[in-house]
CSV table of C-alpha atoms in Angstrom, one decimal:
chain,number,residue,atom,x,y,z
A,1,UNK,CA,143.9,102.9,128.8
A,2,UNK,CA,146.0,100.6,126.7
A,3,UNK,CA,147.3,102.0,123.1
A,4,UNK,CA,145.2,99.8,120.9
A,5,UNK,CA,142.2,100.1,123.0
A,6,UNK,CA,142.8,104.1,122.7
A,7,UNK,CA,143.2,103.5,118.7
A,8,UNK,CA,140.1,101.3,118.5
A,9,UNK,CA,138.0,104.0,120.4
A,10,UNK,CA,139.3,107.2,118.3
A,11,UNK,CA,138.8,104.9,115.3
A,12,UNK,CA,135.1,104.2,116.0
A,13,UNK,CA,134.1,107.6,117.3
A,14,UNK,CA,135.7,108.9,113.8
A,15,UNK,CA,133.9,106.3,111.8
A,16,UNK,CA,130.6,107.4,113.6
A,17,UNK,CA,131.3,111.0,113.0
A,18,UNK,CA,131.9,110.7,109.3
A,19,UNK,CA,128.8,108.5,109.1
A,20,UNK,CA,126.7,111.0,110.9
A,21,UNK,CA,128.2,113.9,108.9
A,22,UNK,CA,127.4,111.7,105.7
A,23,UNK,CA,123.8,111.2,107.0
A,24,UNK,CA,123.1,114.8,107.9
A,25,UNK,CA,124.3,115.8,104.7
A,26,UNK,CA,122.2,113.8,102.5
A,27,UNK,CA,119.1,114.4,105.1
A,28,UNK,CA,119.4,118.2,104.7
A,29,UNK,CA,120.0,118.4,100.8
A,30,UNK,CA,117.2,115.6,100.2
A,31,UNK,CA,118.0,115.1,96.6
A,32,UNK,CA,114.8,113.1,96.1
A,33,UNK,CA,112.4,115.3,98.0
A,34,UNK,CA,111.4,112.3,100.5
A,35,UNK,CA,112.8,113.6,103.9
A,36,UNK,CA,111.5,117.0,103.6
A,37,UNK,CA,113.2,118.7,106.5
A,38,UNK,CA,113.5,122.0,104.7
A,39,UNK,CA,114.3,123.6,101.3
A,40,UNK,CA,116.6,126.3,100.6
A,41,UNK,CA,116.3,128.2,97.1
A,42,UNK,CA,120.0,128.1,95.6
A,43,UNK,CA,120.8,124.9,97.7
A,44,UNK,CA,118.2,122.2,97.1
A,45,UNK,CA,114.9,123.8,96.3
A,46,UNK,CA,114.9,122.1,92.7
A,47,UNK,CA,115.3,118.3,92.9
A,48,UNK,CA,116.3,117.1,89.5
A,49,UNK,CA,117.2,113.4,90.3
A,50,UNK,CA,113.1,112.6,91.0
A,51,UNK,CA,112.9,111.5,87.6
A,52,UNK,CA,115.2,108.7,87.7
A,53,UNK,CA,114.2,107.5,91.3
A,54,UNK,CA,110.3,108.2,90.7
A,55,UNK,CA,109.3,104.8,91.9
A,56,UNK,CA,111.2,105.2,95.3
A,57,UNK,CA,109.9,108.8,95.6
A,58,UNK,CA,106.1,108.2,95.0
A,59,UNK,CA,106.2,105.1,97.4
A,60,UNK,CA,107.7,107.3,100.0
A,61,UNK,CA,105.2,110.4,99.4
A,62,UNK,CA,102.4,108.1,99.2
A,63,UNK,CA,103.2,107.4,103.1
A,64,UNK,CA,102.1,111.0,103.8
A,65,UNK,CA,99.3,111.9,101.1
A,66,UNK,CA,95.8,111.6,102.4
A,67,UNK,CA,93.5,111.7,99.2
A,68,UNK,CA,89.9,110.8,98.1
A,69,UNK,CA,91.2,110.0,94.6
A,70,UNK,CA,94.1,108.0,93.1
A,71,UNK,CA,95.2,108.4,89.5
A,72,UNK,CA,96.7,105.4,88.4
A,73,UNK,CA,98.7,105.0,85.1
A,74,UNK,CA,102.3,105.4,83.1
A,75,UNK,CA,103.6,108.8,81.9
A,76,UNK,CA,100.5,109.8,79.9
A,77,UNK,CA,98.5,109.9,83.0
A,78,UNK,CA,101.6,111.3,85.0
A,79,UNK,CA,101.7,114.4,82.7
A,80,UNK,CA,98.3,114.7,81.9
A,81,UNK,CA,95.8,114.0,84.4
A,82,UNK,CA,95.8,117.3,87.0
A,83,UNK,CA,94.8,116.5,90.4
A,84,UNK,CA,94.0,120.5,90.9
A,85,UNK,CA,91.6,120.5,87.8
A,86,UNK,CA,89.9,117.1,89.0
A,87,UNK,CA,89.4,119.3,92.7
A,88,UNK,CA,87.8,121.9,90.9
A,89,UNK,CA,85.7,119.4,88.7
A,90,UNK,CA,84.6,117.3,91.7
A,91,UNK,CA,85.4,119.2,95.1
A,92,UNK,CA,87.7,116.2,96.0
A,93,UNK,CA,91.4,115.6,96.5
A,94,UNK,CA,93.4,113.7,94.3
A,95,UNK,CA,97.0,112.0,94.2
A,96,UNK,CA,98.6,111.4,90.7
A,97,UNK,CA,100.3,108.0,91.0
A,98,UNK,CA,101.4,107.6,87.3
A,99,UNK,CA,104.8,106.0,86.9
A,100,UNK,CA,106.7,106.4,83.5
A,101,UNK,CA,106.8,103.1,81.4
A,102,UNK,CA,104.9,101.3,84.5
A,103,UNK,CA,103.7,97.8,84.0
A,104,UNK,CA,100.2,96.6,84.9
A,105,UNK,CA,102.2,94.8,88.0
A,106,UNK,CA,103.8,97.7,89.1
A,107,UNK,CA,100.4,99.8,88.7
A,108,UNK,CA,98.8,96.8,90.9
A,109,UNK,CA,101.4,96.9,93.8
A,110,UNK,CA,101.6,100.9,93.8
A,111,UNK,CA,97.5,100.7,94.2
A,112,UNK,CA,98.1,98.4,97.0
A,113,UNK,CA,100.6,100.4,98.7
A,114,UNK,CA,98.4,103.5,98.3
A,115,UNK,CA,95.4,101.6,100.2
A,116,UNK,CA,97.6,100.2,102.9
A,117,UNK,CA,98.7,103.7,103.7
A,118,UNK,CA,95.5,105.4,103.3
A,119,UNK,CA,92.4,103.1,103.8
A,120,UNK,CA,90.0,106.3,103.1
A,121,UNK,CA,90.7,106.4,99.5
A,122,UNK,CA,87.3,106.3,97.6
A,123,UNK,CA,88.2,106.4,94.0
A,124,UNK,CA,90.4,105.4,91.3
A,125,UNK,CA,90.9,106.8,88.0
A,126,UNK,CA,92.9,104.6,85.7
A,127,UNK,CA,94.5,105.7,82.4
A,128,UNK,CA,95.4,102.3,80.3
A,129,UNK,CA,97.5,102.1,77.3
A,130,UNK,CA,98.1,99.2,74.4
A,131,UNK,CA,101.9,99.3,74.9
A,132,UNK,CA,101.5,98.6,78.5
A,133,UNK,CA,100.0,95.1,77.5
A,134,UNK,CA,102.8,94.1,75.3
A,135,UNK,CA,104.5,91.0,76.6
A,136,UNK,CA,108.0,92.5,75.8
A,137,UNK,CA,107.1,95.3,78.5
A,138,UNK,CA,109.1,94.5,81.7
A,139,UNK,CA,109.0,96.2,85.1
A,140,UNK,CA,111.5,99.3,85.1
A,141,UNK,CA,114.7,98.7,86.7
A,142,UNK,CA,114.1,101.2,89.9
A,143,UNK,CA,111.0,99.0,90.8
A,144,UNK,CA,111.3,97.1,94.1
A,145,UNK,CA,108.3,95.4,95.5
A,146,UNK,CA,109.9,95.4,99.0
A,147,UNK,CA,109.8,99.1,99.6
A,148,UNK,CA,105.9,98.9,99.1
A,149,UNK,CA,103.0,98.0,101.6
A,150,UNK,CA,105.0,100.0,104.4
A,151,UNK,CA,104.0,103.1,106.5
A,152,UNK,CA,107.6,104.5,107.1
A,153,UNK,CA,110.9,104.6,105.5
A,154,UNK,CA,112.7,104.6,108.6
A,155,UNK,CA,114.7,101.5,109.3
A,156,UNK,CA,114.1,100.2,105.5
A,157,UNK,CA,117.0,99.5,102.8
A,158,UNK,CA,115.8,102.7,101.1
A,159,UNK,CA,116.7,104.8,104.3
A,160,UNK,CA,120.4,103.7,104.2
A,161,UNK,CA,120.4,103.9,100.4
A,162,UNK,CA,119.4,107.8,100.4
A,163,UNK,CA,121.6,108.8,103.4
A,164,UNK,CA,124.5,106.7,103.9
A,165,UNK,CA,125.9,105.5,100.3
A,166,UNK,CA,128.4,107.0,97.9
A,167,UNK,CA,125.4,107.2,95.5
A,168,UNK,CA,123.3,109.4,97.9
A,169,UNK,CA,126.3,111.5,98.4
A,170,UNK,CA,126.7,112.0,94.3
A,171,UNK,CA,122.7,112.8,94.1
A,172,UNK,CA,123.2,115.4,96.9
A,173,UNK,CA,126.1,117.0,94.9
A,174,UNK,CA,124.5,117.0,91.8
A,175,UNK,CA,121.3,118.6,93.3
A,176,UNK,CA,123.5,121.5,94.8
A,177,UNK,CA,125.1,122.0,91.4
A,178,UNK,CA,121.9,122.3,89.8
A,179,UNK,CA,120.6,124.5,92.0
A,180,UNK,CA,123.6,126.8,91.8
A,181,UNK,CA,122.8,127.1,88.1
A,182,UNK,CA,120.0,129.9,89.1
A,183,UNK,CA,117.1,131.0,86.6
A,184,UNK,CA,113.7,129.4,86.8
A,185,UNK,CA,113.7,126.0,88.2
A,186,UNK,CA,111.2,123.4,89.1
A,187,UNK,CA,111.4,119.9,90.9
A,188,UNK,CA,110.1,116.8,88.3
A,189,UNK,CA,107.1,116.1,90.4
A,190,UNK,CA,104.5,118.9,92.0
A,191,UNK,CA,103.1,118.5,95.3
A,192,UNK,CA,100.3,116.2,94.4
A,193,UNK,CA,102.6,113.5,92.1
A,194,UNK,CA,101.7,115.2,88.7
A,195,UNK,CA,105.0,115.9,86.6
A,196,UNK,CA,105.8,119.7,86.2
A,197,UNK,CA,104.9,121.2,83.1
A,198,UNK,CA,108.1,122.9,83.3
A,199,UNK,CA,110.5,120.1,83.0
A,200,UNK,CA,108.0,118.7,79.9
A,201,UNK,CA,108.7,122.2,78.1
A,202,UNK,CA,112.5,121.9,79.0
A,203,UNK,CA,112.6,118.4,77.6
A,204,UNK,CA,111.4,119.7,74.0
A,205,UNK,CA,112.7,123.4,74.2
A,206,UNK,CA,114.2,124.5,70.9
A,207,UNK,CA,113.0,121.4,69.0
A,208,UNK,CA,110.4,121.8,66.4
A,209,UNK,CA,107.1,119.6,66.9
A,210,UNK,CA,107.5,117.6,63.8
A,211,UNK,CA,110.9,116.6,65.2
A,212,UNK,CA,109.5,115.9,68.7
A,213,UNK,CA,106.8,113.7,67.2
A,214,UNK,CA,108.9,112.1,64.5
A,215,UNK,CA,111.3,111.0,67.2
A,216,UNK,CA,108.4,109.4,69.3
A,217,UNK,CA,107.1,107.6,66.5
A,218,UNK,CA,110.3,106.3,65.4
A,219,UNK,CA,111.0,104.6,68.7
A,220,UNK,CA,107.7,103.4,69.0
A,221,UNK,CA,107.9,101.5,65.4
A,222,UNK,CA,111.4,100.0,66.6
A,223,UNK,CA,111.2,99.5,70.1
A,224,UNK,CA,110.3,95.6,70.9
A,225,UNK,CA,108.8,96.8,73.8
A,226,UNK,CA,106.2,99.3,72.1
A,227,UNK,CA,105.1,98.3,68.6
A,228,UNK,CA,108.5,96.8,67.1
A,229,UNK,CA,107.5,93.6,68.4
A,230,UNK,CA,104.1,93.3,69.9
A,231,UNK,CA,102.2,90.2,71.6
A,232,UNK,CA,99.4,90.7,73.7
A,233,UNK,CA,100.2,89.4,77.3
A,234,UNK,CA,97.8,87.2,79.1
A,235,UNK,CA,100.0,87.9,82.5
A,236,UNK,CA,99.4,92.2,81.9
A,237,UNK,CA,95.8,91.4,81.3
A,238,UNK,CA,95.6,89.2,84.4
A,239,UNK,CA,97.2,92.2,86.6
A,240,UNK,CA,94.6,94.5,85.3
A,241,UNK,CA,91.8,91.9,86.4
A,242,UNK,CA,93.3,91.9,89.8
A,243,UNK,CA,93.6,95.8,90.1
A,244,UNK,CA,89.6,95.8,89.1
A,245,UNK,CA,89.2,92.9,91.5
A,246,UNK,CA,90.7,95.0,94.6
A,247,UNK,CA,88.5,98.1,93.6
A,248,UNK,CA,85.4,95.7,93.9
A,249,UNK,CA,86.6,94.3,97.0
A,250,UNK,CA,87.5,97.7,98.5
A,251,UNK,CA,84.4,99.2,97.5
A,252,UNK,CA,86.4,101.8,95.3
A,253,UNK,CA,84.8,103.4,92.4
A,254,UNK,CA,87.1,102.7,89.5
A,255,UNK,CA,86.7,104.6,86.6
A,256,UNK,CA,89.0,103.3,83.6
A,257,UNK,CA,89.9,105.1,80.1
A,258,UNK,CA,92.2,104.6,77.5
A,259,UNK,CA,94.6,107.3,77.3
A,260,UNK,CA,94.1,109.6,74.1
A,261,UNK,CA,97.4,109.9,72.3
A,262,UNK,CA,97.9,111.5,69.0
A,263,UNK,CA,96.5,109.9,65.8
A,264,UNK,CA,100.0,109.2,64.7
A,265,UNK,CA,100.8,106.5,67.1
A,266,UNK,CA,97.2,104.9,65.9
A,267,UNK,CA,98.7,105.1,62.5
A,268,UNK,CA,102.0,103.3,64.0
A,269,UNK,CA,99.9,100.6,65.2
A,270,UNK,CA,98.3,100.1,61.7
A,271,UNK,CA,101.4,100.4,59.8
A,272,UNK,CA,103.2,97.8,62.4
A,273,UNK,CA,100.6,95.6,61.4
A,274,UNK,CA,99.3,95.3,64.8
A,275,UNK,CA,95.6,96.8,64.3
A,276,UNK,CA,94.1,93.4,64.7
A,277,UNK,CA,95.9,92.9,68.1
A,278,UNK,CA,94.8,96.4,69.0
A,279,UNK,CA,90.9,95.5,68.5
A,280,UNK,CA,91.7,92.3,70.6
A,281,UNK,CA,93.1,94.4,73.1
A,282,UNK,CA,89.9,96.6,73.5
A,283,UNK,CA,87.7,93.7,73.4
A,284,UNK,CA,89.7,91.9,76.3
A,285,UNK,CA,89.4,94.9,78.4
A,286,UNK,CA,85.6,95.2,78.0
A,287,UNK,CA,85.1,91.8,78.8
A,288,UNK,CA,86.8,92.8,82.3
A,289,UNK,CA,85.2,96.0,82.9
A,290,UNK,CA,83.6,98.7,81.2
A,291,UNK,CA,85.6,101.7,80.1
A,292,UNK,CA,86.1,105.2,78.3
A,293,UNK,CA,87.7,105.1,75.1
A,294,UNK,CA,89.3,108.4,74.0
A,295,UNK,CA,92.1,106.6,72.1
A,296,UNK,CA,90.4,106.5,68.2
A,297,UNK,CA,90.1,109.0,65.6
A,298,UNK,CA,88.2,112.2,66.7
A,299,UNK,CA,88.7,116.1,66.9
A,300,UNK,CA,91.4,116.0,69.7
A,301,UNK,CA,93.7,113.2,68.7
A,302,UNK,CA,93.7,114.3,64.9
A,303,UNK,CA,95.1,117.8,66.0
A,304,UNK,CA,97.5,118.6,63.3
A,305,UNK,CA,101.3,118.9,64.5
A,306,UNK,CA,102.7,122.4,64.8
A,307,UNK,CA,104.9,124.4,66.9
A,308,UNK,CA,101.9,125.7,68.9
A,309,UNK,CA,100.2,122.5,69.7
A,310,UNK,CA,97.0,123.1,72.0
A,311,UNK,CA,96.4,119.4,73.2
A,312,UNK,CA,99.7,117.6,72.8
A,313,UNK,CA,103.5,117.6,74.0
A,314,UNK,CA,104.4,114.9,71.9
A,315,UNK,CA,102.8,111.9,70.1
A,316,UNK,CA,102.4,109.9,73.1
A,317,UNK,CA,101.6,112.4,75.9
A,318,UNK,CA,98.5,114.9,76.0
A,319,UNK,CA,98.3,118.1,78.1
A,320,UNK,CA,96.5,118.8,81.2
A,321,UNK,CA,94.0,120.6,78.7
A,322,UNK,CA,93.0,117.1,77.5
A,323,UNK,CA,93.1,115.6,80.5
A,324,UNK,CA,90.7,117.8,81.9
A,325,UNK,CA,88.4,117.1,79.2
A,326,UNK,CA,88.8,113.5,80.0
A,327,UNK,CA,87.9,113.8,83.5
A,328,UNK,CA,84.7,116.2,82.7
A,329,UNK,CA,83.5,113.6,80.1
A,330,UNK,CA,84.0,110.6,82.7
A,331,UNK,CA,82.1,112.6,85.7
A,332,UNK,CA,79.7,114.1,83.4
A,333,UNK,CA,80.6,117.5,84.6
A,334,UNK,CA,81.5,121.0,83.1
A,335,UNK,CA,81.7,119.4,79.4
A,336,UNK,CA,81.2,122.8,77.6
A,337,UNK,CA,83.3,123.0,74.7
A,338,UNK,CA,84.1,119.4,74.6
A,339,UNK,CA,83.9,118.2,71.1
A,340,UNK,CA,80.9,115.6,70.8
A,341,UNK,CA,83.2,112.8,69.2
A,342,UNK,CA,85.6,112.9,71.9
A,343,UNK,CA,85.0,109.7,74.5
A,344,UNK,CA,82.9,106.6,73.6
A,345,UNK,CA,81.9,104.7,77.1
A,346,UNK,CA,82.5,101.2,76.0
A,347,UNK,CA,80.9,97.8,77.2
A,348,UNK,CA,81.0,94.1,76.0
A,349,UNK,CA,77.5,94.9,74.4
A,350,UNK,CA,78.7,97.8,72.2
A,351,UNK,CA,82.2,97.2,71.7
A,352,UNK,CA,81.9,95.7,68.0
A,353,UNK,CA,80.1,99.0,66.9
A,354,UNK,CA,82.7,100.9,68.4
A,355,UNK,CA,85.2,99.3,66.8
A,356,UNK,CA,83.5,99.2,63.2
A,357,UNK,CA,82.8,103.1,63.8
A,358,UNK,CA,86.8,103.3,64.4
A,359,UNK,CA,87.5,101.4,61.4
A,360,UNK,CA,85.0,103.9,59.4
A,361,UNK,CA,86.6,106.9,60.6
A,362,UNK,CA,90.0,105.5,59.9
A,363,UNK,CA,89.3,104.6,56.2
A,364,UNK,CA,87.3,108.0,55.7
A,365,UNK,CA,88.7,110.1,52.8
A,366,UNK,CA,90.2,113.2,54.2
A,367,UNK,CA,89.2,112.6,57.8
A,368,UNK,CA,92.9,111.7,59.0
A,369,UNK,CA,95.1,115.0,58.9
A,370,UNK,CA,97.2,113.9,55.9
A,371,UNK,CA,100.6,115.6,57.4
A,372,UNK,CA,100.2,113.2,60.4
A,373,UNK,CA,99.7,110.1,58.1
A,374,UNK,CA,102.6,110.9,55.7
A,375,UNK,CA,104.9,111.5,58.7
A,376,UNK,CA,104.3,108.1,60.3
A,377,UNK,CA,104.3,106.4,56.7
A,378,UNK,CA,107.7,107.9,55.9
A,379,UNK,CA,109.0,106.7,59.1
A,380,UNK,CA,107.9,103.3,59.0
A,381,UNK,CA,109.3,103.2,55.1
A,382,UNK,CA,112.6,104.3,56.2
A,383,UNK,CA,112.6,101.5,58.9
A,384,UNK,CA,111.6,98.7,56.6
A,385,UNK,CA,113.2,99.8,53.0
A,386,UNK,CA,115.8,97.2,53.4
A,387,UNK,CA,113.6,94.5,54.4
A,388,UNK,CA,110.0,93.2,53.3
A,389,UNK,CA,109.1,93.0,57.0
A,390,UNK,CA,110.5,95.1,60.0
A,391,UNK,CA,112.8,93.0,62.2
A,392,UNK,CA,111.6,91.1,65.1
A,393,UNK,CA,113.7,91.8,68.6
A,394,UNK,CA,113.6,90.3,72.0
A,395,UNK,CA,115.3,90.7,75.1
A,396,UNK,CA,117.8,88.0,76.3
A,397,UNK,CA,119.4,88.1,79.8
A,398,UNK,CA,122.6,86.5,80.7
A,399,UNK,CA,124.3,86.0,83.9
A,400,UNK,CA,128.0,87.1,83.7
A,401,UNK,CA,129.5,84.1,85.0
A,402,UNK,CA,130.3,81.6,82.3
A,403,UNK,CA,131.9,81.6,78.9
A,404,UNK,CA,133.1,85.4,79.4
A,405,UNK,CA,136.8,86.3,78.3
A,406,UNK,CA,137.3,89.0,81.1
A,407,UNK,CA,140.0,91.4,81.1
A,408,UNK,CA,141.2,94.8,82.7
A,409,UNK,CA,140.8,98.0,81.0
A,410,UNK,CA,142.0,100.4,83.1
A,411,UNK,CA,142.2,102.1,86.9
A,412,UNK,CA,141.3,105.0,88.7
A,413,UNK,CA,141.2,106.0,92.3
A,414,UNK,CA,139.0,103.5,94.0
A,415,UNK,CA,137.8,101.9,90.7
A,416,UNK,CA,138.8,99.3,88.3
A,417,UNK,CA,137.3,99.3,84.8
A,418,UNK,CA,137.0,95.6,83.4
A,419,UNK,CA,135.6,94.4,80.1
A,420,UNK,CA,134.7,91.6,77.9
A,421,UNK,CA,133.9,91.3,74.1
A,422,UNK,CA,130.5,91.7,72.7
A,423,UNK,CA,131.1,88.5,70.8
A,424,UNK,CA,131.2,86.8,74.1
A,425,UNK,CA,127.1,87.4,74.4
A,426,UNK,CA,125.3,84.8,72.4
A,427,UNK,CA,123.6,86.3,69.0
A,428,UNK,CA,124.5,89.9,70.2
A,429,UNK,CA,125.8,90.6,66.7
A,430,UNK,CA,122.3,89.9,65.1
A,431,UNK,CA,120.8,93.1,66.4
A,432,UNK,CA,122.3,96.9,65.3
A,433,UNK,CA,124.5,98.2,68.0
A,434,UNK,CA,122.9,101.4,67.9
A,435,UNK,CA,119.8,99.6,69.4
A,436,UNK,CA,121.9,97.7,71.6
A,437,UNK,CA,123.9,101.0,73.1
A,438,UNK,CA,120.4,102.2,73.7
A,439,UNK,CA,118.6,99.4,75.3
A,440,UNK,CA,120.9,97.3,77.3
A,441,UNK,CA,120.6,96.9,80.9
A,442,UNK,CA,122.7,95.3,83.8
A,443,UNK,CA,121.7,94.8,87.3
A,444,UNK,CA,122.3,92.5,90.4
A,445,UNK,CA,120.2,89.6,91.2
A,446,UNK,CA,118.4,91.8,93.8
A,447,UNK,CA,117.5,93.9,90.9
A,448,UNK,CA,119.3,97.3,91.6
A,449,UNK,CA,120.2,98.5,88.3
A,450,UNK,CA,123.5,99.4,87.2
A,451,UNK,CA,123.9,103.0,85.5
A,452,UNK,CA,124.1,102.7,81.5
A,453,UNK,CA,126.4,105.4,80.2
A,454,UNK,CA,125.0,106.1,76.9
A,455,UNK,CA,126.8,108.1,74.3
A,456,UNK,CA,128.8,110.0,76.7
A,457,UNK,CA,132.2,109.8,78.7
A,458,UNK,CA,132.5,108.1,82.2
A,459,UNK,CA,131.9,110.3,85.0
A,460,UNK,CA,135.0,110.6,87.1
A,461,UNK,CA,135.2,108.3,90.4
A,462,UNK,CA,131.9,106.3,89.5
A,463,UNK,CA,131.5,102.8,90.1
A,464,UNK,CA,128.5,100.3,89.0
A,465,UNK,CA,128.5,102.0,85.6
A,466,UNK,CA,128.5,100.2,82.1
A,467,UNK,CA,129.4,101.4,78.6
A,468,UNK,CA,129.1,99.5,75.3
A,469,UNK,CA,131.8,100.3,72.7
A,470,UNK,CA,132.0,99.0,69.2
A,471,UNK,CA,133.6,95.7,70.5
A,472,UNK,CA,133.4,95.5,74.1
A,473,UNK,CA,131.3,96.1,77.3
A,474,UNK,CA,133.4,98.2,79.9
A,475,UNK,CA,132.1,98.2,83.5
A,476,UNK,CA,133.2,100.2,86.5
A,477,UNK,CA,133.7,98.4,89.7
A,478,UNK,CA,134.6,99.5,93.1
A,479,UNK,CA,138.0,98.2,94.9
A,480,UNK,CA,136.1,98.1,98.2
A,481,UNK,CA,133.7,95.8,96.9
A,482,UNK,CA,136.2,93.7,94.8
A,483,UNK,CA,138.8,93.4,97.3
A,484,UNK,CA,141.4,94.7,94.7
A,485,UNK,CA,143.3,97.3,96.3
A,486,UNK,CA,145.2,100.4,94.6
A,487,UNK,CA,147.7,99.5,92.3
A,488,UNK,CA,146.7,95.7,92.0
A,489,UNK,CA,146.4,94.6,88.2
A,490,UNK,CA,143.6,91.6,88.7
A,491,UNK,CA,144.4,88.7,86.1
A,492,UNK,CA,141.5,87.3,83.8
A,493,UNK,CA,140.9,84.7,86.0
A,494,UNK,CA,140.5,86.8,89.2
A,495,UNK,CA,138.0,89.1,87.5
A,496,UNK,CA,136.1,86.0,86.3
A,497,UNK,CA,136.1,84.7,89.8
A,498,UNK,CA,134.5,87.9,91.2
A,499,UNK,CA,131.7,87.8,88.6
A,500,UNK,CA,131.2,84.0,89.3
A,501,UNK,CA,130.0,85.0,92.9
A,502,UNK,CA,128.7,88.5,92.1
A,503,UNK,CA,125.5,88.6,91.3
A,504,UNK,CA,125.4,90.5,88.0
A,505,UNK,CA,123.1,89.9,85.0
A,506,UNK,CA,123.4,91.7,81.5
A,507,UNK,CA,120.1,92.0,79.4
A,508,UNK,CA,120.6,92.7,75.6
A,509,UNK,CA,118.8,92.6,72.5
A,510,UNK,CA,118.5,89.7,69.7
A,511,UNK,CA,117.0,89.8,66.4
A,512,UNK,CA,114.5,86.9,65.9
A,513,UNK,CA,114.3,87.2,62.2
């Protein structure tokens, strides 16, 4: 055999062996819990990476689930509706399809995916939320409609992403490290799709309730996608209408409810000046379908803030005890001990009476917990003390091609760090840098998100990350992708040429007033 053929043969054999080893390693460690080959305590039993890849995890998990009922909604449903409590109440099996921060479009596509994989589903329980209908609310970065309405992950892009990429190796490695730490550990999700309560407790561990609530209220009043700038979206209402229509066409029993967040968020809506929009949203929902409303001033939502709260994890997320009361009320089962003022069935015929009653409760002296009301008012005043009205923000997306002054920041093994001035982004300086550092997003045109490193240092050897300094945006790119070898110092024009053809975009916040 000629030497060049022998070399080619051994090179191919070596490459295939390396790929097979990488694939086997990632399949065994299974950092997202989607392959389920086996779990070993202290090695890969605990899956901490599920949170940042929850849309992929649940898309695959749905391919294997058989349930009578699907719970649909955002993180409130994910944290608060318990399939085990539902089964004890109704005798039927449920799967929690709640997705953190999800839009109506995402929830529609995941319902279609669930029905594609399990046509025997009979019921849909859907928890909706005022913030999900904000026009500034966009699909989360890891949402990919191309992975949905499939019955297997084999021979798909996700199969490659989870077995044969450097990111998969990184996830597997971090999973092993997390499991080696020992102690009491839990995966992010339970087997039925509900978020593990252990992970919620860990998130708030060592913090006082007043600080936890204050953080959520501050974010809600400031974030343009929550209440910082609210515009009721007809597009999101259209997607909700589509969900209702699919349930009717598929003969599914649909029960819709408004999630019972804490009264401090109702006060946030009022202080932000969105109460009329909040009422209009409830009217719009009633025109589409009857629903159960638990989100108003009542004995549960008005729980005083303390360090041993019975009903709430924070101002947004309720505990499963509240979720069980919601289910009991809607199904008219096991209602002993549930306050009579918790839950109103709303139709387009009684919506105005319900809104009027809510206004009376809101304005009734001494009904609202005074500490809760004062907390919201103080945070709102703090945010607006330098202005007669709160700043209005919007998201602006820019392709990183033209009008960017690129330069090389530094190099590492296999990586180049390139940068450009913040001043190259139109109107960037109009919004606070602290908000930019928190909310900026970078992605490829296919929708693949680039990891945003916030208030921390670079992770050694990691490509596809970006970081915002006081004056610049710095991006790590891989030599094997850019074609810049070790020791090569790309010029400004070469960097610009790469980004002119590479499909990167940068989304940042601008101030409108």
